[in-house]
Tab-separated table of C-alpha atoms in Angstrom:
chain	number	residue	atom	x	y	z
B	1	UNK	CA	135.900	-73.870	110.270
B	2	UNK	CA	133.585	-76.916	109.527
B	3	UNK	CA	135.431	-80.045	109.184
B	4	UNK	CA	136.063	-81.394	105.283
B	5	UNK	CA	133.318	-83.513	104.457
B	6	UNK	CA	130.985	-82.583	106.829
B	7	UNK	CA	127.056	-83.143	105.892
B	8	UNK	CA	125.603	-79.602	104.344
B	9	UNK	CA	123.016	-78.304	106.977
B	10	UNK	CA	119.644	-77.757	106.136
B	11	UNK	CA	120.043	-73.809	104.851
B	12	UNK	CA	122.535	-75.149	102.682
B	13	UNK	CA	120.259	-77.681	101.358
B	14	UNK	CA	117.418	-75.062	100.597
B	15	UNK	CA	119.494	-72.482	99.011
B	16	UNK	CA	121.208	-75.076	96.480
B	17	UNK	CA	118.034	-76.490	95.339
B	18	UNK	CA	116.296	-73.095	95.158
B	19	UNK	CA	119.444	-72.328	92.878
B	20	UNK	CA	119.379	-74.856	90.525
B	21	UNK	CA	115.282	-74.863	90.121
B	22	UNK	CA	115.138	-71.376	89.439
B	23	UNK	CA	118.164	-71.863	87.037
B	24	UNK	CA	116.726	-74.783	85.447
B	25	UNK	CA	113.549	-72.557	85.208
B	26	UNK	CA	115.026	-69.549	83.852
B	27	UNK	CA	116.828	-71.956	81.236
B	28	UNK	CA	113.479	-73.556	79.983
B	29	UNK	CA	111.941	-69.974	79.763
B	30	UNK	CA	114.657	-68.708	77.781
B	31	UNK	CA	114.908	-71.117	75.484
B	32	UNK	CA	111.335	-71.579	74.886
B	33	UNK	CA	111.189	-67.806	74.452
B	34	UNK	CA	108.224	-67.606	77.006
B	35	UNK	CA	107.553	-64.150	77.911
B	36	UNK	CA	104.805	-62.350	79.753
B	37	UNK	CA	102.897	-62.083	76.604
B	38	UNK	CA	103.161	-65.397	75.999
B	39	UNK	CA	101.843	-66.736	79.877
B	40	UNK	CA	98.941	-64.150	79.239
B	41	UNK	CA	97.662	-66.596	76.031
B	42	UNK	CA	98.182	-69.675	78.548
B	43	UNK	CA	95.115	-71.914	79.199
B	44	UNK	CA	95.667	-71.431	83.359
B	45	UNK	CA	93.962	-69.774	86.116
B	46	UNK	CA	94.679	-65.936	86.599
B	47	UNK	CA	96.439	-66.034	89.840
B	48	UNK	CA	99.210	-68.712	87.783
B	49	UNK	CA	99.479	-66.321	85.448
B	50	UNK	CA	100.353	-63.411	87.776
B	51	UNK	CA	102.831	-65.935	89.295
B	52	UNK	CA	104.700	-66.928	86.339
B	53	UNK	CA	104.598	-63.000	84.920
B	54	UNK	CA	106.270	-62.114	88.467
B	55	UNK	CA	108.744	-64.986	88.164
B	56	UNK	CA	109.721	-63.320	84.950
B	57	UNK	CA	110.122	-60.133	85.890
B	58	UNK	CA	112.149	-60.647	88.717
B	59	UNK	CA	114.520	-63.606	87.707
B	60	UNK	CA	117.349	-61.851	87.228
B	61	UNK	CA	117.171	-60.519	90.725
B	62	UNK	CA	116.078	-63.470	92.107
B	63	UNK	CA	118.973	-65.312	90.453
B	64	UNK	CA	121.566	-63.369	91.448
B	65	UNK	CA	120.128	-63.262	95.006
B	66	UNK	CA	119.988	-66.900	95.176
B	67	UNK	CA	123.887	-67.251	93.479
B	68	UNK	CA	124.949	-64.693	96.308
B	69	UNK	CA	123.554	-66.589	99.114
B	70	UNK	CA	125.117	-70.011	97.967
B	71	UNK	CA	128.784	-68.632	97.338
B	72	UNK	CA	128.364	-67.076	100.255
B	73	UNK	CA	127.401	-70.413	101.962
B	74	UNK	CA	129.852	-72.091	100.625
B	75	UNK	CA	132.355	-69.253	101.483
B	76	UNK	CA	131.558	-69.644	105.271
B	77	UNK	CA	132.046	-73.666	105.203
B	78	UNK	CA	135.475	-73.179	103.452
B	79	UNK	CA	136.711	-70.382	106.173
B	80	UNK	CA	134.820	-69.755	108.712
B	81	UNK	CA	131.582	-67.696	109.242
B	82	UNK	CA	133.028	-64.515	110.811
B	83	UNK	CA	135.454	-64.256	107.755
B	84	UNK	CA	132.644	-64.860	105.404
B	85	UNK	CA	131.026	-61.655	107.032
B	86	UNK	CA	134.138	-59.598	107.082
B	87	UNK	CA	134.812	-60.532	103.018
B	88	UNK	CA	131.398	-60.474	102.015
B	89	UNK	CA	131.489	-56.793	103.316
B	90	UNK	CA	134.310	-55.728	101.687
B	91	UNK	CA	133.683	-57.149	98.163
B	92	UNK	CA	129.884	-55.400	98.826
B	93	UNK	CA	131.361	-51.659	99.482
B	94	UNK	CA	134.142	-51.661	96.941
B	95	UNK	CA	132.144	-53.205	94.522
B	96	UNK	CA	129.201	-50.587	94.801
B	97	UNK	CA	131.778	-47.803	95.281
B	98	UNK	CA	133.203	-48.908	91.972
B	99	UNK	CA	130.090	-49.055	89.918
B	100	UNK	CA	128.938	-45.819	91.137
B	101	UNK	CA	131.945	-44.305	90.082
B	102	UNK	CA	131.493	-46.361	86.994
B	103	UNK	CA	128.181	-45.695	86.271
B	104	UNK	CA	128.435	-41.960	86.979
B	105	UNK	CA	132.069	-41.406	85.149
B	106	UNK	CA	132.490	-43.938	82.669
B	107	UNK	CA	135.675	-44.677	83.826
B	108	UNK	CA	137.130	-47.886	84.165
B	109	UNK	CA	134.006	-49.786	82.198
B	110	UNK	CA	133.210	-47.501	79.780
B	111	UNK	CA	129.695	-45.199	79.554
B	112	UNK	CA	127.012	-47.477	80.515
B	113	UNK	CA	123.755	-47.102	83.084
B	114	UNK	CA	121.802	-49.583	84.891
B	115	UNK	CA	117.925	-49.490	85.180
B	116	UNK	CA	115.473	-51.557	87.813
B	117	UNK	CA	115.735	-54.560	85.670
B	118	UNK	CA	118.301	-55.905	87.977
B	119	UNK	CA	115.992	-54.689	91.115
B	120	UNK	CA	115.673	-51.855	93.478
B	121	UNK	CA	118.144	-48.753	93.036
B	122	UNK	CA	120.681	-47.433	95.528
B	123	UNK	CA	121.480	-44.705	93.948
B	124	UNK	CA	122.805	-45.455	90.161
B	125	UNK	CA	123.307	-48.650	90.668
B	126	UNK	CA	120.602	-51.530	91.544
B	127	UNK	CA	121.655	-53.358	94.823
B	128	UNK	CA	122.109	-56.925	93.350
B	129	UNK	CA	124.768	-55.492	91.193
B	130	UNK	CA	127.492	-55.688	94.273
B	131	UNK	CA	126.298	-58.951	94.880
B	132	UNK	CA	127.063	-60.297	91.969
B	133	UNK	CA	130.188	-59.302	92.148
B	134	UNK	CA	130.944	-61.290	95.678
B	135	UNK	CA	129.439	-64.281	93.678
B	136	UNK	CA	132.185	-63.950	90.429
B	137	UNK	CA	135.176	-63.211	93.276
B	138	UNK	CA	134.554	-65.211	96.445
């Protein structure tokens, strides 16, 4: 365990500010309404355009990637790294395990599916979904 008050390291750093630009960028996008149509009417050069139209298309995933990573940097300062593993891996499994169970009985959530919006597919369920979850309980 990291002593109170100690100086985040330089990973730390990086992750938070890669957080809150993409969040701030995800913000301006939504409430401007910009959309991959939208970039594709955009007075810039093609390759910016391919960039932005990716960056939209994978925010979510992105997002919740970047939101995992933090709480779980944060999770190791607070304990210690080795417990951050050890909880990290239990909050993964159960949490897939239960929305595979979810997804394929309907039971406790209700009937819903997930598609690739939230990024690549493990079976039913898209692999950032368990990660979220570690970022709403840790």
């Amino acid at each position: 365990m990291r002593p109170k008050g100690e100086p985040w390291n330089l990973v730390e750093k990086i992750a938070f500010a890669a957080f809150l630009i993409w969040t701030a960028a995800g913000l301006i996008f939504t409430i401007g309404r910009i959309s991959p149509d939208t970039v594709a009417h955009w007075p810039i050069p093609n390759w910016l355009g391919q960039f932005v139209d990716l960056c939209l298309r994978t925010g979510d995933p992105i997002l919740i990637l970047l939101a995992f990573a933090n709480t779980h940097l944060h999770a190791a300062r607070q304990w210690s790294a080795g417990i951050a593993r050890r909880w990290g891996l239990i909050v993964l499994v159960c949490a897939f395990g239960i929305e595979t169970f979810g997804a394929i009985t309907g039971f406790p959530f209700g009937d819903y599916h997930y598609t690739d919006r939230f990024g690549p597919m493990l079976g039913v369920v898209p692999l950032t979904i368990p990660l979220a979850w570690h970022v709403v309980v840790t």
